[in-house]
Amino acid sequence: MAVRTDQDSPWKEILRQYFPEAIAFFFPDLHRLIDWKKPPEFLDKEFQQLAPDTAIGKRYADLLVKVWRKRGKAMFLLLHVEVQAKPEANFAERMFVYALRIFDRFRQPAVSLAVLCDGNATWRPHRYEFSCPGTHLSFQFDTVKLLDYQAQWQGLEANRNPFATVVMAHLKAQETKRNANQRKEWKLSLIRRLYEAGYSRRDVLHLFKFIDWVMILPEGLKQAFWLELKAYEEERKVPYITSVEEIGFERGVQQGRQEGRQEERRSLVLLLLEQRVGQLPDDWRDRLSQLSLTQLEALAIALLHFSTLADLEAWLASR
């Protein structure tokens, strides 16, 4: 079965959209210490300067976030999601190096957190240590293992936190990687759950995007999936996902891939974009003309949730 090569992207997006919920789900004790009335500050540029190697390989998603304690003091959170399927030998060392660079930059320690997405139940790094004559260092950080949630499935189904859905999608993507038909059924089941649990349209679209990205289907099952989803939405009279734009985009991208014409793909994305946000100024068109094919496809998925030019500007700024 095909796999995504840029698995960090959906994780980064869902973490940014639901950051307080992510901390509440994975690290509830920490969540209670933070004043969430003050919006978190995502320090993407600062972290990229501190750890330029994070852009290489697309094996993990990192966020450096500034939050405030309830007593008013600022606090830095380094949240690392290890997306790759295989354990990394130098993981704990890399966590230490990042924490050290953050301290050197801000003169303040960061709360270091890790989410482990691999399928190895025994791999649980949480400490980096070294010793030499007269010196000993021990650095410990909090981790959660997504594999552990398999034994808590009923609790996940009953949990309204968006990250319960994220974890379920990830676990079922792992479980069904050799069974495409089973994956299609689980994908539909998880999406139906969003409606039945009463999620808002916004939440349905955001969570669908993550589910769709991690639970990729082979071409032979995509049409069947869309037809079943369309029938379900029509029955419930809530066409959040299977809009004309969604299906038109899917068909257009498939046609563009078959014909191999980059310009046709670009024109299709621009057409769909203008249907969402209105006519684009020439300087915006120039900016979009610089996007790679991978970025164009990412934009084509993201634009389904745009309503203003500001949404496009925010998306471009995050790249």
Coordinates of C-alpha atoms in Angstrom, one line a residue:
M1 CA 0.0 0.0 0.0
A2 CA 1.2 3.5 -0.8
V3 CA 2.6 5.6 2.1
R4 CA 3.0 9.3 2.6
T5 CA 6.6 10.6 2.4
D6 CA 5.8 13.8 4.3
Q7 CA 4.1 12.4 7.4
D8 CA 5.1 15.3 9.6
S9 CA 2.8 17.7 7.7
P10 CA -0.6 16.4 9.0
W11 CA 0.8 16.1 12.5
K12 CA 2.1 19.7 12.5
E13 CA -1.2 21.1 11.2
I14 CA -3.4 19.2 13.6
L15 CA -1.1 20.1 16.6
R16 CA -1.3 23.8 15.7
Q17 CA -5.1 23.7 15.2
Y18 CA -5.7 21.9 18.5
F19 CA -2.6 22.6 20.6
P20 CA -4.4 23.0 24.0
E21 CA -6.4 19.9 23.4
A22 CA -3.2 18.0 22.5
I23 CA -1.5 18.9 25.8
A24 CA -4.7 18.1 27.7
F25 CA -4.9 14.6 26.0
F26 CA -1.3 13.6 26.2
F27 CA 0.0 15.6 29.2
P28 CA -3.0 16.5 31.5
D29 CA -0.9 17.4 34.5
L30 CA 1.0 20.0 32.4
H31 CA -2.2 21.3 30.9
R32 CA -3.5 22.2 34.3
L33 CA -0.5 24.5 35.0
I34 CA -1.0 26.6 31.9
D35 CA -3.2 29.7 31.5
W36 CA -5.0 28.9 28.2
K37 CA -6.7 32.3 28.2
K38 CA -3.5 33.6 26.7
P39 CA -3.0 32.1 23.2
P40 CA 0.1 30.1 22.7
E41 CA 2.9 31.5 20.5
F42 CA 4.3 29.2 17.9
L43 CA 8.0 29.9 17.5
D44 CA 8.5 28.2 14.2
K45 CA 11.2 30.5 12.8
E46 CA 13.2 30.5 16.1
F47 CA 13.2 26.8 16.3
Q48 CA 14.2 26.4 12.6
Q49 CA 17.2 28.6 13.4
L50 CA 18.0 26.5 16.4
A51 CA 17.5 23.1 14.7
P52 CA 17.9 23.4 10.9
D53 CA 18.2 19.7 10.6
T54 CA 14.5 19.3 11.4
A55 CA 13.6 20.1 7.8
I56 CA 15.6 17.1 6.6
G57 CA 14.0 13.7 6.2
K58 CA 10.5 14.5 7.2
R59 CA 10.6 11.8 9.9
Y60 CA 9.3 13.9 12.8
A61 CA 7.3 17.0 13.7
D62 CA 8.6 19.5 16.1
L63 CA 6.9 22.5 17.7
L64 CA 8.5 25.1 20.0
V65 CA 5.6 26.9 21.8
K66 CA 5.6 29.7 24.3
V67 CA 2.8 29.5 26.9
W68 CA 2.1 31.2 30.2
R69 CA 1.7 29.6 33.6
K70 CA -1.4 30.5 35.6
R71 CA 0.9 32.5 37.8
G72 CA 1.9 34.6 34.8
K73 CA 5.4 33.4 34.1
A74 CA 6.3 32.4 30.5
M75 CA 7.2 28.8 29.8
F76 CA 8.6 27.2 26.7
L77 CA 7.3 23.8 25.5
L78 CA 9.2 21.6 23.0
L79 CA 6.8 19.1 21.7
H80 CA 8.4 16.4 19.5
V81 CA 6.3 13.9 17.5
E82 CA 8.4 10.9 16.3
V83 CA 6.4 10.0 13.2
Q84 CA 8.8 7.4 11.6
A85 CA 7.8 3.8 11.9
K86 CA 11.2 2.6 13.1
P87 CA 12.9 3.6 16.4
E88 CA 15.8 6.0 16.1
A89 CA 19.0 5.1 18.0
N90 CA 20.0 8.7 18.8
F91 CA 16.5 9.9 19.8
A92 CA 17.3 10.8 23.4
E93 CA 20.5 12.6 22.4
R94 CA 18.6 14.7 19.9
M95 CA 16.0 15.7 22.5
F96 CA 18.9 16.8 24.8
V97 CA 20.6 18.8 22.0
Y98 CA 17.4 20.6 21.2
A99 CA 16.7 21.4 24.8
L100 CA 20.3 22.7 25.2
R101 CA 20.0 24.9 22.1
I102 CA 16.7 26.3 23.4
F103 CA 18.3 27.1 26.8
D104 CA 21.2 28.8 25.1
R105 CA 18.9 30.9 23.0
F106 CA 16.3 31.9 25.7
R107 CA 18.3 31.4 28.9
Q108 CA 15.4 29.4 30.1
P109 CA 14.8 25.6 30.1
A110 CA 12.1 24.1 27.9
V111 CA 9.6 21.5 29.0
S112 CA 10.6 18.6 26.7
L113 CA 7.8 16.3 25.5
A114 CA 7.8 13.5 23.0
V115 CA 5.0 11.5 21.3
L116 CA 6.2 8.2 20.0
C117 CA 4.3 6.9 17.0
D118 CA 6.3 3.7 16.1
G119 CA 5.1 0.1 16.5
N120 CA 7.8 -1.2 18.8
A121 CA 6.3 -1.7 22.2
T122 CA 9.7 -2.0 24.0
W123 CA 11.3 1.2 22.6
R124 CA 10.6 3.9 25.2
P125 CA 13.4 6.5 25.3
H126 CA 13.0 9.1 28.1
R127 CA 16.5 9.9 29.4
Y128 CA 19.9 10.9 28.0
E129 CA 22.9 10.5 30.2
F130 CA 26.7 10.7 30.0
S131 CA 29.5 10.5 32.4
C132 CA 33.2 11.3 32.3
P133 CA 35.7 11.8 35.1
G134 CA 34.3 14.3 37.6
T135 CA 31.1 14.9 35.5
H136 CA 27.7 13.3 35.2
L137 CA 24.7 14.6 33.3
S138 CA 21.2 13.1 33.3
F139 CA 18.4 14.7 31.1
Q140 CA 14.9 13.3 31.4
F141 CA 11.8 14.1 29.4
D142 CA 8.2 13.1 29.3
T143 CA 7.0 10.6 26.6
V144 CA 3.7 9.0 25.5
K145 CA 3.5 6.0 23.3
L146 CA 0.5 5.8 21.0
L147 CA 0.7 2.0 20.9
D148 CA -0.4 2.0 24.6
Y149 CA -3.8 3.4 23.6
Q150 CA -4.7 0.2 21.8
A151 CA -5.8 -1.2 25.1
Q152 CA -7.9 1.9 25.8
W153 CA -10.0 1.8 22.6
Q154 CA -13.4 2.1 24.3
G155 CA -12.1 5.1 26.2
L156 CA -10.9 6.7 22.9
E157 CA -14.3 6.2 21.3
A158 CA -16.0 8.0 24.2
N159 CA -13.5 10.8 24.4
R160 CA -14.6 14.1 22.7
N161 CA -11.0 15.5 22.6
P162 CA -10.0 15.8 18.9
F163 CA -6.8 13.9 19.7
A164 CA -8.7 10.8 20.6
T165 CA -9.7 10.7 16.9
V166 CA -6.1 11.5 15.8
V167 CA -4.8 8.5 17.9
M168 CA -7.5 6.2 16.6
A169 CA -6.7 7.1 13.0
H170 CA -2.9 6.6 13.5
L171 CA -3.4 3.2 15.2
K172 CA -5.8 1.9 12.5
A173 CA -3.4 3.2 9.8
Q174 CA -0.7 1.0 11.4
E175 CA -3.0 -1.9 11.9
T176 CA -4.3 -2.0 8.3
K177 CA -1.2 -1.2 6.3
R178 CA -1.4 -4.7 4.7
N179 CA -5.2 -4.8 4.4
A180 CA -6.6 -2.0 2.1
N181 CA -10.2 -3.1 2.4
Q182 CA -10.1 -3.2 6.1
R183 CA -8.5 0.3 6.1
K184 CA -11.3 1.6 3.9
E185 CA -13.9 0.3 6.4
W186 CA -12.1 1.8 9.4
K187 CA -11.6 5.1 7.6
L188 CA -15.3 5.3 6.9
S189 CA -16.1 4.3 10.5
L190 CA -13.9 7.0 12.0
I191 CA -15.4 9.6 9.8
R192 CA -19.0 8.6 10.6
R193 CA -18.0 8.8 14.3
L194 CA -17.3 12.5 13.8
Y195 CA -20.9 13.2 12.7
E196 CA -22.5 10.9 15.3
A197 CA -20.5 12.5 18.1
G198 CA -21.8 15.9 17.1
Y199 CA -18.5 17.6 16.1
S200 CA -18.8 21.0 14.4
R201 CA -18.3 21.4 10.7
R202 CA -14.9 23.0 11.3
D203 CA -13.8 20.0 13.5
V204 CA -15.1 17.5 11.0
L205 CA -13.1 19.0 8.2
H206 CA -9.9 19.4 10.2
L207 CA -10.1 15.8 11.5
F208 CA -11.1 14.4 8.2
K209 CA -8.1 16.0 6.6
F210 CA -5.8 14.2 9.2
I211 CA -7.7 10.8 8.8
D212 CA -7.5 11.1 5.0
W213 CA -3.8 11.9 5.1
V214 CA -2.7 9.0 7.4
M215 CA -5.1 6.4 6.1
I216 CA -4.2 6.6 2.4
L217 CA -6.1 4.2 0.2
P218 CA -4.9 2.6 -3.1
E219 CA -6.4 4.1 -6.3
G220 CA -8.7 1.1 -6.7
L221 CA -10.6 1.8 -3.5
K222 CA -10.7 5.6 -3.5
Q223 CA -13.8 5.8 -5.7
A224 CA -15.7 3.3 -3.6
F225 CA -14.7 5.2 -0.4
W226 CA -16.0 8.5 -1.8
L227 CA -19.3 7.0 -3.0
E228 CA -20.0 5.4 0.4
L229 CA -19.1 8.7 2.2
K230 CA -21.3 10.7 -0.2
A231 CA -24.2 8.4 0.4
Y232 CA -23.7 8.7 4.2
E233 CA -23.6 12.5 4.1
E234 CA -26.7 12.7 1.9
E235 CA -28.5 10.4 4.3
R236 CA -27.6 12.7 7.3
K237 CA -28.1 15.8 5.1
V238 CA -24.7 17.2 6.2
P239 CA -22.5 17.4 3.1
Y240 CA -19.4 18.7 4.9
I241 CA -16.8 16.7 3.0
T242 CA -18.2 15.4 -0.3
S243 CA -18.9 18.8 -1.8
V244 CA -18.6 19.5 -5.5
E245 CA -15.3 21.1 -4.8
E246 CA -13.9 18.1 -3.0
I247 CA -14.9 15.6 -5.7
G248 CA -13.9 18.0 -8.5
F249 CA -10.5 18.4 -7.0
E250 CA -9.9 14.7 -6.6
R251 CA -10.8 14.1 -10.2
G252 CA -8.7 17.0 -11.4
V253 CA -5.6 16.0 -9.5
Q254 CA -5.9 12.4 -10.7
Q255 CA -6.3 13.6 -14.3
G256 CA -3.3 16.0 -13.9
R257 CA -1.2 13.1 -12.6
Q258 CA -2.1 10.9 -15.4
E259 CA -1.3 13.5 -18.0
G260 CA 1.8 14.7 -16.1
R261 CA 1.2 18.4 -16.9
Q262 CA 2.3 20.6 -14.1
E263 CA 0.7 23.7 -15.5
E264 CA -2.7 22.0 -15.7
R265 CA -2.4 21.2 -12.0
R266 CA -1.4 24.7 -11.2
S267 CA -4.4 26.1 -13.2
L268 CA -6.8 23.8 -11.5
V269 CA -5.6 24.8 -8.0
L270 CA -5.8 28.5 -8.9
L271 CA -9.3 28.0 -10.2
L272 CA -10.5 26.3 -7.1
L273 CA -8.7 28.8 -4.9
E274 CA -10.5 31.8 -6.6
Q275 CA -13.8 30.0 -6.1
R276 CA -13.0 30.0 -2.4
V277 CA -11.4 33.4 -1.7
G278 CA -12.2 35.5 -4.8
Q279 CA -10.0 36.9 -7.5
L280 CA -6.3 36.8 -6.7
P281 CA -4.1 39.9 -7.2
D282 CA -1.3 39.5 -9.7
D283 CA 1.4 39.5 -7.0
W284 CA -0.3 36.6 -5.2
R285 CA -0.4 34.7 -8.5
D286 CA 3.3 35.3 -8.8
R287 CA 3.9 33.9 -5.3
L288 CA 1.8 30.8 -6.1
S289 CA 3.7 30.2 -9.3
Q290 CA 6.8 29.5 -7.2
L291 CA 5.3 26.6 -5.4
S292 CA 6.5 23.1 -6.1
L293 CA 4.2 20.2 -7.2
T294 CA 4.2 18.9 -3.6
Q295 CA 3.3 22.3 -2.2
L296 CA 0.6 22.7 -4.9
E297 CA -1.0 19.4 -3.8
A298 CA -0.8 20.4 -0.2
L299 CA -2.5 23.8 -1.0
A300 CA -5.2 22.0 -3.0
I301 CA -6.2 20.0 0.0
A302 CA -5.8 23.0 2.4
L303 CA -7.9 25.4 0.3
L304 CA -11.0 23.4 0.8
H305 CA -11.1 25.0 4.2
F306 CA -10.3 28.6 3.1
S307 CA -12.9 31.3 3.1
T308 CA -10.8 34.5 2.8
L309 CA -7.5 35.7 1.3
A310 CA -6.2 35.8 4.9
D311 CA -6.5 32.0 5.1
L312 CA -4.3 31.7 2.1
E313 CA -1.8 34.2 3.5
A314 CA -1.7 32.3 6.8
W315 CA -1.1 29.1 4.9
L316 CA 1.8 30.6 2.9
A317 CA 3.3 32.1 6.0
S318 CA 3.4 28.7 7.6
R319 CA 5.5 27.2 4.8

